[in-house]
Short mmCIF file of N, CA and C in Angstrom, two decimals:
data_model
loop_
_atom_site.label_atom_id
_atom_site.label_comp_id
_atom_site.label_asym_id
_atom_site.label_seq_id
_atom_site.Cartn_x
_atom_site.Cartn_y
_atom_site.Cartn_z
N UNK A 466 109.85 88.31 121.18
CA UNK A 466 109.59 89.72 120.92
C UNK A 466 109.02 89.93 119.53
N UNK A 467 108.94 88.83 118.51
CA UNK A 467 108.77 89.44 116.98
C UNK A 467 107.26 89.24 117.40
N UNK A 468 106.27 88.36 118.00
CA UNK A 468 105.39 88.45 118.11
C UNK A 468 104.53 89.38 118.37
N UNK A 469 105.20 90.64 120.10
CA UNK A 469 104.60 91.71 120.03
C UNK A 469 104.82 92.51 118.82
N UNK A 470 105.96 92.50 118.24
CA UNK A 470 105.93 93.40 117.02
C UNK A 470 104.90 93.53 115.99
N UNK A 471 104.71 92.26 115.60
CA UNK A 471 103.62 91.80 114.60
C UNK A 471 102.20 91.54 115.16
N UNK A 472 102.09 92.18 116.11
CA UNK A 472 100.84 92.41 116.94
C UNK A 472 100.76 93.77 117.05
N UNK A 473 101.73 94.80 117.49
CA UNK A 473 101.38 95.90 117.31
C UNK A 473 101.23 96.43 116.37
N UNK A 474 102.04 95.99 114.83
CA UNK A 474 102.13 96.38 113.83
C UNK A 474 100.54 95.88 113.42
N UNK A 475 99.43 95.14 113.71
CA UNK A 475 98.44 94.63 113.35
C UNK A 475 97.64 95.77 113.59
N UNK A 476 97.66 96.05 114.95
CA UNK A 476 96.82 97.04 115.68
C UNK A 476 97.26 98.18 114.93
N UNK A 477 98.40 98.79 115.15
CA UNK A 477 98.13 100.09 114.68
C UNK A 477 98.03 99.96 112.90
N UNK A 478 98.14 99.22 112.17
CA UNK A 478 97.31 99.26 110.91
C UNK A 478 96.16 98.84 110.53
N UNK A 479 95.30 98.31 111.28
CA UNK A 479 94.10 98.43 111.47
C UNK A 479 93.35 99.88 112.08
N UNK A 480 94.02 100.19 113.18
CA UNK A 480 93.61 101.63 113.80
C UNK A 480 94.44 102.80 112.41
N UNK A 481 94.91 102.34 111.81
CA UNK A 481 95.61 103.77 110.88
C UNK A 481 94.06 103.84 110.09
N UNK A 482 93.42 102.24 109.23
CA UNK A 482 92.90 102.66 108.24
C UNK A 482 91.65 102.91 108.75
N UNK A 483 91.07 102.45 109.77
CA UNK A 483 89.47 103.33 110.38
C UNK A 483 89.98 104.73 110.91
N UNK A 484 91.08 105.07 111.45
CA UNK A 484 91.00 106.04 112.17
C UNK A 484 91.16 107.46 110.26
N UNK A 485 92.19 106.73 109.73
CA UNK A 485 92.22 107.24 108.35
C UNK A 485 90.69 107.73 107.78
N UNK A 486 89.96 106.72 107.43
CA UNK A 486 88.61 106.38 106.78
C UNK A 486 87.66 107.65 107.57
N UNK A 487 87.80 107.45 108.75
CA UNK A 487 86.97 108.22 109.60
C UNK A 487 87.16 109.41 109.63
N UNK A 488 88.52 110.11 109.06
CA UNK A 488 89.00 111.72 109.12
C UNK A 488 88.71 111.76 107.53
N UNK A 489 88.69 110.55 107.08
CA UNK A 489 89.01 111.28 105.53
C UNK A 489 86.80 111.60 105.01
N UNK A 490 86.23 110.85 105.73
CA UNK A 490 84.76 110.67 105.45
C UNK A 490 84.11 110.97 106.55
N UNK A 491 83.58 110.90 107.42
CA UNK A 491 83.30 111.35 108.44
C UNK A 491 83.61 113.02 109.32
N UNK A 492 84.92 113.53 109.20
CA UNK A 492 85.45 114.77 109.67
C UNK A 492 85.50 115.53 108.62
N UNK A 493 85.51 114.80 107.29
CA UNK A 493 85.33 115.98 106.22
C UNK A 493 85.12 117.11 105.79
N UNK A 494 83.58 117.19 106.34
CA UNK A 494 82.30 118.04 106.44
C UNK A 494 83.35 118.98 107.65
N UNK A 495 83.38 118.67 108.53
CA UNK A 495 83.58 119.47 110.02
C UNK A 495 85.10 119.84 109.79
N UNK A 496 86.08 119.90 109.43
CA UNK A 496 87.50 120.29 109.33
C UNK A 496 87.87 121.10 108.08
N UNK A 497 88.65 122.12 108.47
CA UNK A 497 89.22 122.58 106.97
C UNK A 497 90.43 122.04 106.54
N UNK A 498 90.83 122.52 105.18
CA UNK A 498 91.90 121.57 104.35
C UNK A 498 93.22 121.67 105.34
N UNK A 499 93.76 122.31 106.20
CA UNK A 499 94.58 122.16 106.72
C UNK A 499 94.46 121.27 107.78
N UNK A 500 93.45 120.55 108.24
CA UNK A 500 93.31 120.19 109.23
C UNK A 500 93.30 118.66 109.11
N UNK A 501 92.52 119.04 107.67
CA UNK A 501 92.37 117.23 107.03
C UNK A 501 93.23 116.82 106.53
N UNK A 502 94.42 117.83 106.12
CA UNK A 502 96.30 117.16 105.97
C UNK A 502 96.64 116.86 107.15
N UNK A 503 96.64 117.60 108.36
CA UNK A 503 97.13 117.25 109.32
C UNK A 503 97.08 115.77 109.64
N UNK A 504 95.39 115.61 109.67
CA UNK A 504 94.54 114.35 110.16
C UNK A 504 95.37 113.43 109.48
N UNK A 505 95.12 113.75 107.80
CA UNK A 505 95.82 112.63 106.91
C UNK A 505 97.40 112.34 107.08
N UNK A 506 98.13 113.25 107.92
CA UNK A 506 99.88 113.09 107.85
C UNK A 506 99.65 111.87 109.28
N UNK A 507 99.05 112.24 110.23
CA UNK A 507 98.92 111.24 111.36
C UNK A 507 98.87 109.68 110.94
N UNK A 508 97.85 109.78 109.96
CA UNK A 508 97.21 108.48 109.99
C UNK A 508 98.15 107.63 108.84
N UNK A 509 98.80 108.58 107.91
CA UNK A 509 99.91 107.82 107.01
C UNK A 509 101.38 107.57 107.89
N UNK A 510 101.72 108.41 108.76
CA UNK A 510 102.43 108.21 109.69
C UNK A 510 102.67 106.45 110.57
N UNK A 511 101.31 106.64 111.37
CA UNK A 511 101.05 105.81 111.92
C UNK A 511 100.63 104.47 110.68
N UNK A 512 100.21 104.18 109.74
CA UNK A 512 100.83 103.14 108.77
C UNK A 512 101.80 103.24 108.51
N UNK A 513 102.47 103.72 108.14
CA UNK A 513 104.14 103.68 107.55
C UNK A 513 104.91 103.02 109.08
N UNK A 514 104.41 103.50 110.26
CA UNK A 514 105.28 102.41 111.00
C UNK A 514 104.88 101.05 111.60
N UNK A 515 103.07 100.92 111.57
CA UNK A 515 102.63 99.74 111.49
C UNK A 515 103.25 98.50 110.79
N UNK A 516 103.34 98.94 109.30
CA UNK A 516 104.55 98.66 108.15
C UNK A 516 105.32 98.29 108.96
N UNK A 517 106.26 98.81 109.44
CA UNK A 517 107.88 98.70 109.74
C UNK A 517 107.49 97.46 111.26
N UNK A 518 106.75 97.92 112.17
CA UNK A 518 106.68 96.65 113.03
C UNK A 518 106.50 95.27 112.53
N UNK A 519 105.71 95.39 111.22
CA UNK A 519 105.44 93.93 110.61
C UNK A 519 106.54 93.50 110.14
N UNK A 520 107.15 94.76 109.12
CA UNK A 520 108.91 94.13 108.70
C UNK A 520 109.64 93.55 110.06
N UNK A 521 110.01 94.11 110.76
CA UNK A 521 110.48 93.95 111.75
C UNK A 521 110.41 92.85 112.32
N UNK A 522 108.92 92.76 112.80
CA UNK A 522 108.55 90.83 113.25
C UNK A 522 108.68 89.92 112.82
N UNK A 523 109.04 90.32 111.17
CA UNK A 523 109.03 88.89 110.20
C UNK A 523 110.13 88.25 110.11
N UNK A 524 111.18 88.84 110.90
CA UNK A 524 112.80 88.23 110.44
C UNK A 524 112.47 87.19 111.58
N UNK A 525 113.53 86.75 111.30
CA UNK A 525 113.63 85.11 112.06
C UNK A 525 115.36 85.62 112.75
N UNK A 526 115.72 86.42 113.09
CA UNK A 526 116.99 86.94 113.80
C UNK A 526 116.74 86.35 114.70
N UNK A 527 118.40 86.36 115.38
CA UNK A 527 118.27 86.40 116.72
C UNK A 527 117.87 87.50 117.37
N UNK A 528 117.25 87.39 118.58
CA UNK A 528 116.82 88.61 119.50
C UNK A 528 118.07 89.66 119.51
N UNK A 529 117.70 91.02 118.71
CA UNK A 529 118.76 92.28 118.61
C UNK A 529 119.18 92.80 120.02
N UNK A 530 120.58 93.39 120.22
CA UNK A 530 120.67 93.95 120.78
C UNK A 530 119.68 95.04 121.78
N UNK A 531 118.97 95.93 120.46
CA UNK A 531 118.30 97.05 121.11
C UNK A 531 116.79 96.62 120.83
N UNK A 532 116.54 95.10 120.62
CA UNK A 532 115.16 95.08 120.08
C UNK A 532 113.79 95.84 120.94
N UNK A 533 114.03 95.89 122.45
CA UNK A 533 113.17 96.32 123.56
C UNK A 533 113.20 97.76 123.71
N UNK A 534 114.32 98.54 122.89
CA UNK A 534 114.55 99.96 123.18
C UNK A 534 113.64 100.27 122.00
N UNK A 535 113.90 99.60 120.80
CA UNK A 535 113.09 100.03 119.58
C UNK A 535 111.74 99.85 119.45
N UNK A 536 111.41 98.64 120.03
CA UNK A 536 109.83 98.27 120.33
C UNK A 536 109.31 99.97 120.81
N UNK A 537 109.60 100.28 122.10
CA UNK A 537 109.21 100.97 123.08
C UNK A 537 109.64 102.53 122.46
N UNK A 538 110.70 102.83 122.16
CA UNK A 538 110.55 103.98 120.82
C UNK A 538 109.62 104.17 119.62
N UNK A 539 109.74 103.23 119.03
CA UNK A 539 108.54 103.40 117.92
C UNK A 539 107.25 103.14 118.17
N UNK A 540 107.14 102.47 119.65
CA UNK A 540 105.44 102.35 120.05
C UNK A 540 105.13 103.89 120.83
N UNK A 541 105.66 104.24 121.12
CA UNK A 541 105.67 105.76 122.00
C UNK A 541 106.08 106.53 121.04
N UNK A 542 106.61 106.84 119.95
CA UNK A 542 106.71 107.69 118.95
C UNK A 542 105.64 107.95 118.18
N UNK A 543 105.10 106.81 117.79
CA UNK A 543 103.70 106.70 116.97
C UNK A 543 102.35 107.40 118.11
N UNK A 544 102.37 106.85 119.00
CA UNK A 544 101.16 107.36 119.87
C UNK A 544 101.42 109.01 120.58
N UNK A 545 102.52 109.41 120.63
CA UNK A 545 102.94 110.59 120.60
C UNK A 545 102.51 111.55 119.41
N UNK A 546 103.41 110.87 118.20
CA UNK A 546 103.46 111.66 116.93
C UNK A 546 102.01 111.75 116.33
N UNK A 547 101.08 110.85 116.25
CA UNK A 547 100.00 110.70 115.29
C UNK A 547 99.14 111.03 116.42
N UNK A 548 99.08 110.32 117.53
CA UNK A 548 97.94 110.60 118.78
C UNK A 548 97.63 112.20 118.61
N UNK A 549 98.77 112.98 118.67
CA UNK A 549 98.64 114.50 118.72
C UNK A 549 98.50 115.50 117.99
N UNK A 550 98.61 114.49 116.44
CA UNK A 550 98.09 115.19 115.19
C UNK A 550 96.55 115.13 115.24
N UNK A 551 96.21 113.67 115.77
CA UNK A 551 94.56 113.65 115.59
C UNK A 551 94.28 114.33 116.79
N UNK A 552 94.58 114.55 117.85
CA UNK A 552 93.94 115.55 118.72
C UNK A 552 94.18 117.49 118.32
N UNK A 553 94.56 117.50 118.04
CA UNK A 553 95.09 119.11 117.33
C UNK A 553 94.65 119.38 116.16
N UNK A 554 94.44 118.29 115.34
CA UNK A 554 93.94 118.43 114.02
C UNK A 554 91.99 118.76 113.98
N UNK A 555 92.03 118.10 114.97
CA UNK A 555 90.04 118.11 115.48
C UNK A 555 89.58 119.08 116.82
N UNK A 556 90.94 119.63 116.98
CA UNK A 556 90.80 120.62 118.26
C UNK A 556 89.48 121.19 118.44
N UNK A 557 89.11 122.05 117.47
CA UNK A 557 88.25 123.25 117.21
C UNK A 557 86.61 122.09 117.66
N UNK A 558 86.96 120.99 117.55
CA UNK A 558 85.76 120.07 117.61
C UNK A 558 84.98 119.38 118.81
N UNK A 559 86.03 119.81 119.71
CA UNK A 559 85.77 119.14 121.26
C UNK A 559 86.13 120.37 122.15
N UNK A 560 85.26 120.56 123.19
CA UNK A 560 85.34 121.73 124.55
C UNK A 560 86.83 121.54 124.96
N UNK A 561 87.64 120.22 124.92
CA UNK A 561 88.94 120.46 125.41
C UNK A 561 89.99 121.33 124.53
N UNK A 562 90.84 122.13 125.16
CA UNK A 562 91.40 122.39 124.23
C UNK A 562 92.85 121.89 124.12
N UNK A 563 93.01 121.52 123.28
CA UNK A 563 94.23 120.61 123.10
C UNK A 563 95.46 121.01 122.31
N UNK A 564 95.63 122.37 122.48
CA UNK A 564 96.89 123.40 121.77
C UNK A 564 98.08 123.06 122.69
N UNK A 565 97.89 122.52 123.98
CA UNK A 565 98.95 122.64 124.82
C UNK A 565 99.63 121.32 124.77
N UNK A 566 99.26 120.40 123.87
CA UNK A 566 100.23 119.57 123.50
C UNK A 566 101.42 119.13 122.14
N UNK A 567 101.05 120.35 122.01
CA UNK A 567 101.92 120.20 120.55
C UNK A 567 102.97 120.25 120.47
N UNK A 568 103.76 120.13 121.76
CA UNK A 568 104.91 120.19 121.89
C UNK A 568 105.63 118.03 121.84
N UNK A 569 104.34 117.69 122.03
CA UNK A 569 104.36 116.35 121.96
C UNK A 569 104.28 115.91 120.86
N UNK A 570 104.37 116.73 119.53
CA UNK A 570 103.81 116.33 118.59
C UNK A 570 105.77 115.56 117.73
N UNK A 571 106.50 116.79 118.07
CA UNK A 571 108.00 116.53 117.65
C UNK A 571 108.69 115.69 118.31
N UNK A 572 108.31 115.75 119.67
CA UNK A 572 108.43 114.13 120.60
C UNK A 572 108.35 113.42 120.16
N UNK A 573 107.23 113.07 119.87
CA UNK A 573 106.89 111.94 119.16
C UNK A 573 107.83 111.29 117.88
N UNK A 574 108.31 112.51 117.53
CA UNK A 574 109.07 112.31 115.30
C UNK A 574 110.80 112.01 116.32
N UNK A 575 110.83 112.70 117.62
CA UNK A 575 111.85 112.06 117.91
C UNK A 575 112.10 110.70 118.57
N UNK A 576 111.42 110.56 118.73
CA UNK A 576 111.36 108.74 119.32
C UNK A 576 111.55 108.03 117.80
N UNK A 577 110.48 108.46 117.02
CA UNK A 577 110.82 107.71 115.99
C UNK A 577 111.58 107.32 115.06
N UNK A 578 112.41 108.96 115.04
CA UNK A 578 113.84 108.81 114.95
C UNK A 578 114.68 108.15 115.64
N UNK A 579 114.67 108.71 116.60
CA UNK A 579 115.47 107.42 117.56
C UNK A 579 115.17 105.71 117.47
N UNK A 580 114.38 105.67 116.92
CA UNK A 580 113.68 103.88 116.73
C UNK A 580 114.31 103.69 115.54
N UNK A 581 114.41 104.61 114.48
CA UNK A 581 115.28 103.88 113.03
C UNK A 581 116.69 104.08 112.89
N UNK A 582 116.87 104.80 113.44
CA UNK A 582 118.55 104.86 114.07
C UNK A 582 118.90 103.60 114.88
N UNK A 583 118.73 102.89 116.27
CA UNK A 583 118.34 101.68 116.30
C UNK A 583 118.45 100.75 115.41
N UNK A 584 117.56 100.86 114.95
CA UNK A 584 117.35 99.85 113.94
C UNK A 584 118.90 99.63 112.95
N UNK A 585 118.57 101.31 112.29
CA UNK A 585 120.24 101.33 111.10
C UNK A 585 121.09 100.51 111.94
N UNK A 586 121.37 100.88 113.37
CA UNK A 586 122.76 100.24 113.49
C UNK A 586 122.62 98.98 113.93
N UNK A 587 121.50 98.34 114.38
CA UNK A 587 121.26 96.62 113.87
C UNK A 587 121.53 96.68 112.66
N UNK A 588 121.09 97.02 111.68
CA UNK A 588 121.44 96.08 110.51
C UNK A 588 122.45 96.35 109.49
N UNK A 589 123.27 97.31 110.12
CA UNK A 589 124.66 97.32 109.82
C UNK A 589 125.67 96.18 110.23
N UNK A 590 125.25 95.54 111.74
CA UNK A 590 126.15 94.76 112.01
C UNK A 590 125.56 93.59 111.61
N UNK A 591 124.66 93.53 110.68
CA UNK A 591 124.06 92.12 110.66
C UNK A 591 125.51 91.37 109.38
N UNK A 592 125.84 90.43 109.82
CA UNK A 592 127.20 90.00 108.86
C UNK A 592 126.67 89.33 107.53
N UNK A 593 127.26 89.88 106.78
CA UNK A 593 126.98 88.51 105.13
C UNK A 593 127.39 87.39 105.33
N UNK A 594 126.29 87.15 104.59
CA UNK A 594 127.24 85.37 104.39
C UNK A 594 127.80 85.45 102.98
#
């Protein structure tokens, strides 16, 4: 399992900093300042847990308890949480209109909550030596 971790954590920090690059230079021109925080909270979002999949993959643990619940929380939290900032944030920019998902947007912050909660209580029981 640390492998998918450190594979997804690859992907989505590679996709944070083009998808980043591309709102911060590219959508510039076309978005107003609220829109280009929005853009920018997605895309720091989605690094900050790219981050955490790589931490995550790098331990040499034994396979966690909840390691498959947390994978699948924080991979569905991120594509929830950030997916729906960059679609809402560029709304005004595409014929679809995409207001009717913003309810997916706190979905999303709750999975990801739920993924570091997880986590806390792995590494509470992890024992000292």
């Amino acid at each position: 399992m640390n492998r998918k971790f450190l594979i997804t954590g690859a992907i989505f920090g590679l996709l944070a900093v083009i998808i980043g690059a591309f709102g911060a230079h590219g959508l510039k021109p076309l978005l107003d300042e609220a829109a280009q925080n929005s853009f920018e909270t997605g895309a720091k979002y989605q690094m900050y847990h790219a981050l955490l999949f790589l931490f995550v993959g790098s331990f040499r643990l034994e396979p966690f308890r909840f390691q498959k619940p947390v994978f699948f929380l924080l991979l569905f939290g991120v594509i929830c949480f950030s997916g729906s900032i960059y679609l809402l944030a560029t709304n005004n920019l595409t014929p679809i209109d995409f207001s009717g998902i913003a309810l997916v947007t706190p979905l999303g912050g709750t999975l990801l909550i739920a993924g570091w909660t997880f986590l806390l209580v792995e590494f509470i029981k992890i024992k000292r030596k």
